[in-house]
Short mmCIF file of C-alpha atoms in Angstrom, two decimals:
data_model
loop_
_atom_site.label_atom_id
_atom_site.label_comp_id
_atom_site.label_asym_id
_atom_site.label_seq_id
_atom_site.Cartn_x
_atom_site.Cartn_y
_atom_site.Cartn_z
CA ARG N 96 -42.23 -19.86 70.16
CA VAL N 97 -44.37 -17.19 68.48
CA ARG N 98 -47.55 -18.11 66.64
CA VAL N 99 -51.16 -17.01 66.23
CA GLY N 100 -53.10 -17.21 69.45
CA SER N 101 -56.74 -16.41 69.98
CA GLY N 102 -58.49 -14.15 67.45
CA MET N 103 -56.11 -12.21 65.20
CA ALA N 104 -53.32 -11.72 67.75
CA MET N 105 -49.91 -13.35 67.72
CA GLY N 106 -48.82 -14.90 71.01
CA VAL N 107 -45.81 -16.40 72.76
CA PHE N 108 -45.96 -20.09 73.69
CA ALA N 109 -43.69 -22.22 75.86
CA SER N 110 -41.64 -24.70 73.81
CA ARG N 111 -40.67 -26.47 77.07
CA ASP N 112 -41.59 -26.43 80.74
CA ILE N 113 -40.50 -23.16 82.38
CA SER N 114 -39.77 -22.64 86.06
CA ALA N 115 -40.51 -19.47 88.02
CA GLY N 116 -37.47 -17.20 88.10
CA GLU N 117 -36.12 -18.22 84.70
CA ILE N 118 -35.06 -15.41 82.39
CA LEU N 119 -37.06 -15.86 79.20
CA CYS N 120 -35.24 -13.24 77.17
CA THR N 121 -33.00 -10.19 77.39
CA ILE N 122 -33.83 -7.20 75.17
CA PRO N 123 -31.08 -4.57 74.68
CA LYS N 124 -32.51 -1.09 75.25
CA GLU N 125 -30.80 0.13 72.08
CA THR N 126 -33.22 -2.08 70.11
CA CYS N 127 -36.24 -0.35 71.68
CA LEU N 128 -37.77 2.43 69.61
CA THR N 129 -38.05 5.52 71.81
CA VAL N 130 -37.84 9.26 71.26
CA LYS N 131 -34.20 9.15 72.34
CA THR N 132 -33.17 6.18 70.15
CA SER N 133 -35.01 7.27 67.01
CA SER N 134 -33.09 8.77 64.10
CA ILE N 135 -34.90 12.10 64.65
CA SER N 136 -34.23 12.32 68.40
CA GLU N 137 -32.48 15.70 68.14
CA ILE N 138 -35.39 17.21 66.21
CA LEU N 139 -38.01 15.82 68.60
CA GLN N 140 -36.19 16.82 71.77
CA GLY N 141 -35.39 20.21 70.29
CA GLU N 142 -39.13 20.77 69.81
CA GLY N 143 -39.92 19.47 73.31
CA LEU N 144 -41.70 16.39 71.95
CA ASP N 145 -40.50 13.84 74.48
CA GLY N 146 -43.88 12.36 75.49
CA GLN N 147 -46.42 10.15 73.75
CA LEU N 148 -46.85 12.49 70.78
CA GLY N 149 -43.09 12.49 70.24
CA LEU N 150 -43.07 8.68 70.26
CA ILE N 151 -45.88 8.56 67.69
CA VAL N 152 -43.92 10.89 65.41
CA ALA N 153 -40.77 8.78 65.91
CA VAL N 154 -42.63 5.59 65.01
CA LEU N 155 -44.26 7.24 61.99
CA HIS N 156 -40.91 8.49 60.73
CA GLU N 157 -39.12 5.16 61.17
CA TRP N 158 -42.00 3.37 59.43
CA SER N 159 -41.82 5.86 56.52
CA LEU N 160 -38.11 5.09 56.02
CA GLY N 161 -38.85 1.50 55.05
CA ALA N 162 -35.74 -0.67 54.79
CA SER N 163 -33.56 2.34 55.70
CA SER N 164 -34.76 2.18 59.30
CA LYS N 165 -33.08 -0.12 61.83
CA TRP N 166 -36.60 -1.04 63.01
CA HIS N 167 -37.88 -1.92 59.52
CA GLU N 168 -38.31 -5.65 60.13
CA TYR N 169 -40.04 -5.03 63.46
CA LEU N 170 -42.44 -2.41 62.09
CA ALA N 171 -43.15 -4.48 58.97
CA ALA N 172 -44.23 -7.38 61.20
CA LEU N 173 -46.88 -5.28 62.98
CA PRO N 174 -50.51 -5.38 61.82
CA SER N 175 -51.46 -2.61 59.41
CA ARG N 176 -53.14 -0.94 62.39
CA GLU N 177 -54.42 -1.85 65.83
CA TYR N 178 -58.19 -1.80 65.42
CA LEU N 179 -59.06 0.48 68.34
CA PRO N 180 -62.44 2.20 68.78
CA PHE N 181 -61.32 5.41 67.06
CA PHE N 182 -61.05 3.30 63.86
CA TRP N 183 -64.39 1.51 64.29
CA ARG N 184 -67.20 2.03 61.80
CA GLY N 185 -70.69 3.22 62.64
CA ASP N 186 -72.32 -0.19 63.07
CA GLU N 187 -69.50 -1.23 65.41
CA LEU N 188 -69.53 1.99 67.43
CA LYS N 189 -73.28 1.59 67.79
CA LEU N 190 -72.64 -1.37 70.08
CA LEU N 191 -70.79 0.94 72.48
CA LYS N 192 -73.81 3.21 72.97
CA GLY N 193 -74.27 4.24 76.58
CA ILE N 194 -70.80 3.10 77.67
CA GLY N 195 -69.01 6.40 77.01
CA LEU N 196 -66.43 5.01 74.60
CA ILE N 197 -68.08 6.62 71.56
CA GLU N 198 -67.44 10.02 73.11
CA ARG N 199 -63.86 9.06 73.93
CA ALA N 200 -63.31 7.75 70.39
CA ASP N 201 -64.66 11.02 68.98
CA GLU N 202 -62.40 13.02 71.29
CA ASP N 203 -59.43 10.87 70.26
CA MET N 204 -60.12 11.52 66.60
CA ALA N 205 -60.41 15.25 67.18
CA ASP N 206 -57.20 15.32 69.26
CA LEU N 207 -55.30 13.26 66.67
CA ARG N 208 -56.44 15.57 63.90
CA ASP N 209 -55.44 18.66 65.89
CA ASP N 210 -52.04 17.19 66.79
CA PHE N 211 -51.42 16.25 63.18
CA GLU N 212 -52.44 19.61 61.71
CA ASP N 213 -50.95 21.83 64.42
CA VAL N 214 -47.73 19.97 65.30
CA VAL N 215 -46.79 17.00 63.13
CA LEU N 216 -47.33 18.33 59.61
CA PRO N 217 -45.65 21.70 60.30
CA LEU N 218 -42.72 19.84 61.91
CA ALA N 219 -42.30 17.58 58.88
CA ARG N 220 -42.47 20.50 56.45
CA LYS N 221 -39.99 22.49 58.52
CA ASN N 222 -37.58 19.52 58.40
CA ASN N 223 -38.40 18.32 54.89
CA ALA N 224 -34.80 17.32 54.26
CA THR N 225 -35.19 14.66 56.98
CA PHE N 226 -38.84 13.65 56.83
CA ARG N 227 -40.40 11.86 53.88
CA VAL N 228 -43.26 14.35 53.81
CA GLU N 229 -45.32 12.36 51.29
CA TYR N 230 -45.75 9.65 53.99
CA ILE N 231 -46.72 12.12 56.71
CA THR N 232 -50.49 11.84 56.30
CA LEU N 233 -53.31 11.74 58.81
CA LYS N 234 -54.04 8.11 57.90
CA ASN N 235 -50.46 7.05 58.59
CA PHE N 236 -50.31 9.18 61.74
CA LYS N 237 -53.40 7.35 63.05
CA ARG N 238 -51.75 4.04 62.19
CA ALA N 239 -48.66 4.95 64.26
CA ALA N 240 -50.88 6.25 67.08
CA SER N 241 -52.70 2.93 67.26
CA TRP N 242 -49.40 1.05 67.56
CA VAL N 243 -48.15 3.33 70.32
CA SER N 244 -51.47 3.31 72.18
CA SER N 245 -51.69 -0.47 72.35
CA ARG N 246 -48.04 -1.58 72.32
CA ALA N 247 -45.79 1.03 73.93
CA PHE N 248 -44.78 0.78 77.54
CA GLN N 249 -42.07 2.09 79.80
CA VAL N 250 -38.48 1.18 78.95
CA ASP N 251 -37.27 2.95 82.10
CA PRO N 252 -37.96 6.33 83.74
CA LYS N 253 -35.04 7.97 81.93
CA ASP N 254 -35.88 6.76 78.41
CA GLY N 255 -39.64 6.89 78.91
CA ASP N 256 -42.10 4.86 76.87
CA GLY N 257 -41.08 2.94 73.81
CA MET N 258 -41.83 0.17 71.36
CA ILE N 259 -40.14 -2.99 72.66
CA PRO N 260 -39.63 -5.70 70.02
CA LEU N 261 -40.71 -9.12 71.32
CA GLY N 262 -41.83 -7.61 74.60
CA ASP N 263 -45.10 -6.46 73.03
CA LEU N 264 -45.99 -9.95 71.73
CA PHE N 265 -47.18 -11.23 75.11
CA ASN N 266 -50.97 -11.07 75.29
CA HIS N 267 -52.86 -9.93 78.37
CA LYS N 268 -54.25 -12.28 80.98
CA LEU N 269 -55.99 -11.37 84.21
CA ALA N 270 -53.72 -11.64 87.25
CA LEU N 271 -54.37 -10.89 90.89
CA VAL N 272 -51.46 -9.02 92.44
CA GLU N 273 -51.68 -8.48 96.17
CA SER N 274 -51.35 -4.77 96.86
CA SER N 275 -49.33 -5.57 100.00
CA GLU N 276 -46.55 -6.75 97.67
CA ILE N 277 -46.38 -3.33 96.02
CA PRO N 278 -45.41 -0.08 97.78
CA GLU N 279 -47.92 2.75 97.53
CA ASP N 280 -45.52 4.70 95.32
CA GLY N 281 -45.71 1.97 92.65
CA TRP N 282 -43.37 -0.71 91.38
CA GLY N 283 -40.23 1.35 91.91
CA GLU N 284 -38.14 2.57 89.01
CA ALA N 285 -40.15 0.69 86.40
CA GLU N 286 -43.64 -0.70 86.72
CA SER N 287 -43.31 -4.42 86.19
CA GLY N 288 -45.95 -5.71 83.84
CA SER N 289 -47.42 -2.28 83.08
CA HIS N 290 -48.05 -2.40 79.37
CA GLY N 291 -49.26 0.55 77.37
CA GLU N 292 -49.65 3.28 79.95
CA SER N 293 -48.20 6.59 78.86
CA SER N 294 -48.17 10.07 80.31
CA THR N 295 -48.12 13.18 78.18
CA ASP N 296 -44.67 14.02 79.52
CA VAL N 297 -42.52 11.12 80.68
CA ASN N 298 -40.42 13.57 82.72
CA ASP N 299 -43.46 14.80 84.64
CA SER N 300 -42.94 13.28 88.11
CA TYR N 301 -46.44 14.30 89.22
CA ALA N 302 -48.03 12.38 86.33
CA GLN N 303 -45.92 9.29 87.07
CA ASN N 304 -46.65 9.43 90.80
CA GLN N 305 -50.36 9.89 90.09
CA HIS N 306 -50.29 6.83 87.85
CA ARG N 307 -48.56 4.75 90.52
CA GLU N 308 -51.11 5.85 93.12
CA ASP N 309 -54.00 5.01 90.78
CA TYR N 310 -52.42 1.64 90.00
CA TRP N 311 -52.10 0.73 93.68
CA TYR N 312 -55.64 1.99 94.33
CA GLN N 313 -57.05 -0.26 91.58
CA LEU N 314 -55.18 -3.26 92.98
CA ARG N 315 -56.66 -2.66 96.43
CA ARG N 316 -60.18 -2.49 95.02
CA GLY N 317 -59.54 -5.59 92.94
CA GLU N 318 -58.65 -7.54 96.08
CA VAL N 319 -62.04 -6.80 97.64
CA VAL N 320 -64.01 -7.62 94.49
CA SER N 321 -61.95 -10.76 93.82
CA SER N 322 -62.97 -12.10 97.20
CA ALA N 323 -66.64 -11.30 96.52
CA LEU N 324 -66.39 -13.02 93.11
CA GLY N 325 -64.76 -16.09 94.61
CA LEU N 326 -61.48 -15.63 92.72
CA GLN N 327 -58.34 -16.98 94.36
CA ALA N 328 -55.05 -15.10 93.98
CA HIS N 329 -53.02 -18.32 93.75
CA SER N 330 -54.96 -19.36 90.63
CA LYS N 331 -54.47 -15.98 88.91
CA ARG N 332 -50.77 -15.33 89.36
CA MET N 333 -48.70 -13.18 87.04
CA GLU N 334 -46.78 -15.30 84.53
CA ILE N 335 -44.00 -12.87 83.60
CA GLU N 336 -42.44 -9.68 84.86
CA PHE N 337 -40.37 -7.03 83.08
CA SER N 338 -37.18 -6.04 84.88
CA SER N 339 -35.62 -2.76 83.80
CA GLN N 340 -33.38 -0.46 85.81
CA VAL N 341 -32.04 2.93 84.70
CA GLU N 342 -28.42 1.83 85.04
CA SER N 343 -29.02 -1.35 83.04
CA ASP N 344 -28.61 -1.48 79.26
CA ALA N 345 -31.19 -4.23 78.79
CA ILE N 346 -34.71 -5.32 79.74
CA GLN N 347 -35.17 -8.80 81.12
CA ILE N 348 -38.41 -10.75 80.88
CA VAL N 349 -38.56 -13.17 83.80
CA ALA N 350 -41.05 -15.98 84.49
CA SER N 351 -42.87 -15.21 87.73
CA SER N 352 -44.65 -18.58 87.87
CA ASN N 353 -44.23 -22.09 86.47
CA ILE N 354 -45.41 -22.45 82.87
CA THR N 355 -46.22 -25.78 81.22
CA LYS N 356 -44.89 -26.68 77.78
CA GLY N 357 -47.36 -25.74 75.03
CA ASN N 358 -49.19 -23.10 77.08
CA GLU N 359 -49.35 -19.49 76.00
CA ILE N 360 -47.22 -17.14 78.11
CA HIS N 361 -49.12 -14.01 79.12
CA ASN N 362 -48.32 -10.56 80.37
CA PHE N 363 -50.50 -8.65 82.84
CA TYR N 364 -51.05 -5.20 81.33
CA GLY N 365 -52.50 -3.81 84.52
CA PRO N 366 -55.68 -3.68 86.63
CA TRP N 367 -57.84 -2.43 83.78
CA SER N 368 -61.62 -2.53 83.59
CA ASN N 369 -63.16 -4.08 80.49
CA ASP N 370 -64.03 -0.71 78.96
CA GLU N 371 -60.40 0.38 79.38
CA LEU N 372 -59.20 -2.83 77.74
CA VAL N 373 -61.48 -2.19 74.76
CA TYR N 374 -60.43 1.46 74.60
CA ARG N 375 -56.68 0.84 74.91
CA TYR N 376 -56.26 -2.52 73.20
CA GLY N 377 -59.47 -3.40 71.33
CA PHE N 378 -60.40 -6.55 73.29
CA CYS N 379 -62.53 -7.49 76.29
CA LEU N 380 -62.15 -10.24 78.88
CA GLU N 381 -64.79 -12.96 78.84
CA GLU N 382 -63.91 -14.19 82.34
CA LYS N 383 -64.81 -12.41 85.58
CA ASN N 384 -62.81 -9.21 85.90
CA PRO N 385 -62.47 -7.87 89.46
CA PHE N 386 -61.17 -4.56 88.07
CA ASP N 387 -64.29 -3.99 85.98
CA THR N 388 -66.47 -0.91 86.41
CA VAL N 389 -69.34 1.08 84.93
CA LYS N 390 -68.33 4.71 84.60
CA VAL N 391 -71.21 7.12 85.17
CA ARG N 392 -70.81 10.14 82.91
CA LYS N 393 -70.90 13.36 84.90
CA GLU N 394 -73.36 14.85 82.42
CA LEU N 395 -75.74 11.97 83.18
CA PHE N 396 -75.23 12.48 86.91
CA LEU N 397 -76.15 16.17 86.61
CA ASP N 398 -79.15 15.37 84.38
CA ALA N 399 -80.38 12.91 87.02
CA ALA N 400 -79.97 15.55 89.72
CA ILE N 401 -81.98 18.10 87.71
CA GLU N 402 -84.76 15.55 87.16
CA LEU N 403 -84.87 14.69 90.85
CA PHE N 404 -84.41 18.09 92.50
CA GLY N 405 -85.05 20.70 89.84
CA TYR N 406 -82.57 22.98 88.11
CA ASP N 407 -81.96 25.49 90.92
CA ARG N 408 -81.09 22.95 93.60
CA ALA N 409 -79.02 20.86 91.21
CA TYR N 410 -77.17 24.01 90.13
CA ASP N 411 -76.44 24.96 93.76
CA GLY N 412 -75.16 21.46 94.49
CA SER N 413 -72.94 21.35 91.44
CA LEU N 414 -71.60 24.86 92.14
CA PHE N 415 -70.70 23.84 95.71
CA MET N 416 -68.85 20.76 94.42
CA ARG N 417 -66.93 22.80 91.86
CA GLU N 418 -65.91 25.38 94.47
CA HIS N 419 -65.05 23.00 97.32
CA THR N 420 -64.06 19.70 95.66
CA ASN N 421 -62.60 18.37 92.42
CA LEU N 422 -65.50 15.96 91.87
CA LEU N 423 -66.85 17.86 88.85
CA HIS N 424 -63.68 19.56 87.61
CA HIS N 425 -63.13 18.78 83.95
CA GLN N 426 -59.35 18.95 84.28
CA HIS N 427 -59.49 16.01 86.67
CA VAL N 428 -61.67 13.85 84.46
CA ASP N 429 -58.97 11.16 84.21
CA HIS N 430 -58.56 10.83 87.96
CA VAL N 431 -62.00 11.54 89.45
CA LEU N 432 -64.54 9.09 88.12
CA PHE N 433 -68.05 8.15 89.21
CA GLU N 434 -68.10 4.36 89.17
CA ILE N 435 -70.48 1.49 89.87
CA LEU N 436 -68.44 -1.61 90.63
CA PRO N 437 -69.15 -5.37 90.60
CA CYS N 438 -70.95 -7.11 93.46
CA GLY N 439 -72.97 -4.04 94.50
CA TYR N 440 -70.18 -1.57 95.26
CA VAL N 441 -69.70 2.06 94.21
CA ASN N 442 -66.59 4.21 94.48
CA PRO N 443 -66.46 6.88 97.22
CA GLU N 444 -66.41 9.72 94.68
CA LEU N 445 -69.87 8.81 93.37
CA LEU N 446 -71.22 8.36 96.89
CA SER N 447 -69.80 11.74 97.96
CA ALA N 448 -71.29 13.51 94.94
CA MET N 449 -74.71 11.95 95.54
CA GLN N 450 -74.70 12.99 99.20
CA LEU N 451 -73.64 16.56 98.41
CA MET N 452 -76.38 16.79 95.78
CA LEU N 453 -78.89 15.33 98.23
CA ASP N 454 -78.14 17.92 100.92
CA PRO N 455 -80.70 20.75 100.73
CA ASP N 456 -78.34 23.69 101.30
CA ASN N 457 -74.67 24.61 101.58
CA SER N 458 -74.54 24.41 105.38
CA THR N 459 -75.51 20.74 105.30
CA ARG N 460 -73.17 20.19 102.37
CA GLU N 461 -70.30 21.67 104.38
CA HIS N 462 -71.16 19.31 107.25
CA SER N 463 -71.24 16.31 104.89
CA LEU N 464 -67.96 17.32 103.29
CA GLN N 465 -66.28 17.65 106.70
CA SER N 466 -67.62 14.23 107.67
CA PHE N 467 -66.24 12.65 104.52
CA GLN N 468 -62.87 14.34 105.00
CA SER N 469 -62.54 13.42 108.67
CA ALA N 470 -63.67 9.82 108.25
CA SER N 471 -61.52 7.18 106.61
CA MET N 472 -63.66 6.19 103.66
CA PRO N 473 -62.94 2.77 102.17
CA HIS N 474 -61.75 2.37 98.59
CA MET N 475 -65.26 1.17 97.71
CA VAL N 476 -68.60 1.23 99.51
CA HIS N 477 -71.32 -1.41 99.34
CA ILE N 478 -74.82 -0.21 98.56
CA LYS N 479 -76.21 -2.02 101.62
CA ASP N 480 -73.67 -0.42 103.97
CA THR N 481 -75.81 1.77 106.25
CA LYS N 482 -72.74 3.47 107.70
CA TRP N 483 -72.14 5.29 104.41
CA PHE N 484 -75.31 4.91 102.34
CA SER N 485 -78.50 6.69 103.33
CA VAL N 486 -81.95 6.05 101.96
CA GLY N 487 -81.65 9.28 99.98
CA THR N 488 -78.39 8.34 98.30
CA ARG N 489 -79.84 4.94 97.41
CA ALA N 490 -82.81 6.66 95.81
CA ILE N 491 -80.49 8.86 93.72
CA LEU N 492 -78.45 5.81 92.72
CA LEU N 493 -81.59 4.00 91.61
CA HIS N 494 -82.48 6.93 89.36
CA ILE N 495 -78.94 7.07 87.95
CA ILE N 496 -78.98 3.35 87.19
CA GLU N 497 -82.36 3.70 85.48
CA LYS N 498 -80.96 6.43 83.23
CA CYS N 499 -77.83 4.39 82.50
CA VAL N 500 -79.68 1.19 81.70
CA MET N 501 -82.38 2.78 79.58
CA GLY N 502 -79.77 4.58 77.48
CA PHE N 503 -77.66 1.45 77.40
CA VAL N 504 -80.14 -1.14 76.16
CA LYS N 505 -81.80 0.83 73.37
CA VAL N 506 -79.51 0.57 70.38
CA LYS N 507 -81.37 1.43 67.21
CA GLY N 508 -81.14 -1.22 64.52
CA VAL N 509 -79.69 -3.93 66.79
CA THR N 510 -81.97 -6.48 68.41
CA SER N 511 -79.97 -9.51 69.55
CA ILE N 512 -76.52 -9.92 71.00
CA SER N 513 -76.88 -13.69 70.66
CA LEU N 514 -77.31 -13.37 66.90
CA ILE N 515 -74.28 -11.10 66.55
CA MET N 516 -72.12 -13.39 68.71
CA SER N 517 -73.10 -16.41 66.62
CA GLU N 518 -72.02 -14.52 63.50
CA VAL N 519 -68.60 -13.38 64.79
CA ASN N 520 -67.46 -16.35 66.90
CA GLY N 521 -64.60 -18.16 65.22
CA MET N 522 -64.00 -15.36 62.73
CA ALA N 523 -60.74 -13.39 62.61
CA THR N 524 -61.54 -10.11 60.88
CA GLU N 525 -61.37 -6.57 62.24
CA GLU N 526 -65.16 -6.33 62.28
CA SER N 527 -65.64 -9.65 64.07
CA VAL N 528 -63.02 -8.80 66.71
CA SER N 529 -64.51 -5.36 67.37
CA LYS N 530 -68.09 -6.62 67.58
CA ARG N 531 -67.11 -9.48 69.86
CA ALA N 532 -65.25 -7.05 72.15
CA ALA N 533 -68.20 -4.63 72.19
CA ILE N 534 -70.74 -7.34 73.02
CA LEU N 535 -68.62 -8.90 75.75
CA LEU N 536 -68.22 -5.39 77.17
CA ARG N 537 -71.98 -4.81 77.13
CA LYS N 538 -72.56 -8.12 78.91
CA SER N 539 -70.00 -7.31 81.60
CA GLN N 540 -71.54 -3.86 82.14
CA MET N 541 -75.02 -5.40 82.39
CA LYS N 542 -73.73 -7.79 85.06
CA ILE N 543 -72.49 -4.84 87.12
CA PHE N 544 -75.89 -3.15 86.77
CA SER N 545 -77.55 -6.41 87.79
CA ASP N 546 -75.39 -6.64 90.93
CA ALA N 547 -76.25 -3.05 91.88
CA ILE N 548 -79.97 -3.59 91.28
CA GLY N 549 -79.85 -6.71 93.43
CA ALA N 550 -78.17 -4.79 96.25
CA LEU N 551 -80.77 -2.03 96.02
CA LYS N 552 -83.53 -4.63 96.10
CA GLU N 553 -82.17 -5.98 99.38
CA SER N 554 -81.42 -2.56 100.85
CA PRO N 555 -83.40 -0.51 103.42
CA LEU N 556 -84.91 1.53 100.58
CA GLN N 557 -87.09 -1.46 99.81
CA ASP N 558 -88.51 -1.46 103.33
CA ILE N 559 -89.35 2.24 103.10
CA LYS N 560 -91.16 2.00 99.78
CA ARG N 561 -93.22 -0.86 101.21
CA GLY N 562 -94.10 1.22 104.23
CA LYS N 563 -92.00 -0.71 106.71
CA THR N 564 -90.00 1.20 109.31
CA ASP N 565 -88.83 -1.56 111.62
CA SER N 566 -85.15 -1.05 110.71
CA ILE N 567 -85.28 2.55 109.50
CA SER N 568 -86.06 5.73 111.41
CA GLU N 569 -89.21 7.74 110.74
CA SER N 570 -87.08 10.67 109.58
CA TYR N 571 -85.83 8.56 106.69
CA TYR N 572 -89.37 7.50 105.84
CA HIS N 573 -90.20 11.17 105.31
CA HIS N 574 -86.93 11.93 103.53
CA PRO N 575 -87.28 14.94 101.17
CA VAL N 576 -85.96 12.93 98.23
CA PHE N 577 -89.28 11.06 98.14
CA GLU N 578 -91.11 14.36 97.78
CA THR N 579 -89.35 15.30 94.55
CA PRO N 580 -91.55 15.57 91.44
CA SER N 581 -89.75 12.74 89.69
CA LEU N 582 -90.22 10.19 92.46
CA LYS N 583 -93.77 11.30 93.22
CA LYS N 584 -94.69 10.37 89.66
CA ALA N 585 -92.50 7.29 89.60
CA ARG N 586 -93.77 3.76 89.57
CA SER N 587 -93.53 1.80 92.79
CA PHE N 588 -90.09 0.74 93.93
CA ASP N 589 -90.86 -2.93 93.28
CA GLU N 590 -92.01 -2.16 89.73
CA ARG N 591 -88.94 -0.06 88.97
CA ILE N 592 -86.61 -2.78 90.27
CA ALA N 593 -88.50 -5.47 88.35
CA ASN N 594 -88.29 -3.49 85.10
CA LEU N 595 -84.59 -2.84 85.57
CA SER N 596 -83.90 -6.50 86.37
CA LYS N 597 -85.73 -7.52 83.21
CA ALA N 598 -83.85 -4.96 81.12
CA VAL N 599 -80.38 -6.07 82.22
CA ALA N 600 -81.24 -9.78 81.89
CA SER N 601 -82.61 -9.53 78.33
CA PRO N 602 -80.34 -10.30 75.35
CA SER N 603 -82.20 -7.65 73.35
CA LEU N 604 -80.36 -4.40 72.71
CA GLY N 605 -83.36 -2.41 71.58
CA LYS N 606 -85.43 -1.83 68.50
#
């Protein structure tokens, strides 16, 4: 049974008790809207538009046909647009300050405008006998893009991504999937439960393999964090799975656990962090999310390095990383992230970058790089782990967190998240949904900062700043990082930690 669930979203509810293994529905692939099934498939494939952009154009065209399209009833039932961050207004975007989504929303808008002006509009004018050119506007293109971004997922590897009627009605719910149940190359021919992920070219095997590897990697990290958060896999099982093989002419949705009559039936879109959920779908989880993360912008990382070590040394460190690693390469921005994770963990990429920046010259950087490459680094490293974290890298991390938090909490014109939450709770408007998502995201990011600050407070760096050396060597006590101009002028370690703890605990967002 389909009805309104939480917020503005429709949901699927069990009209009777359902047992694991039951087939809930079978969706013929010919009813899925893809590049290949659309009425302009020959035009799109002739132009080489068989990826996400091609699907957006296909959806836009079918929507413009109205009742003439075989997908008219399906498209007419969709919301006028999915209210994703690139649609948000200024006062809503303001709540994302310091998270990095404002920049991504701006980039999305610029990319959409370029795609529309350079590809879509010329294509429609060239084929004006087929396209209803008066409907091919930037506003309508953005509408179709929002549907594809939040609703499309893989039909099968041959047909690529598509809009799947009924299949996209299942809302997301956190699930813990043991990575041991999934091969490192992914789910096989079709990623069960992967909702919304698209590659630029669905025929690009490298892109698909990279996505599978990233997916498995996120699941492995989620297992570690889930344990630290006290989450049990048996209580967070997937409720449904999508079964789709290339040779099959239909998609089956199968119950993967028992579902009680009256309960909503959920999909698991994937191991997404809260900022990715807001970016891709416009909502944020209120419960603990073991896949959550704070992404440290690389510009902020480099600014912190310049403040700590001066321009010349920071330049040398960044040049070494660009020449010998992909840590700072812009073309790898989607796959190499600097992340602070829940429960006091960081990802190995951030740790590696901090160590290479900490090293005083290229010879020591080469030694560090060889050590990282020869050792089997874990998928995530705890701040208190003395095998991987040095006092110097902890000092850099403290400075990075200070920069993140200070930029994060000061939102001009907004003073209380509690006041905003009291205004939007129970409401079902675009503005209320976006503000609720933004505030829940801010709270989840603050919790990650709080965990990291707590780990730093309990780490060996605390002993050094208090003058204790019982567990740390004298060489660390005289570490060059403490001789940098920034830290020489800095407040005491205890004061810095206390101020940060107060900042992340306060409901105030700034003045």
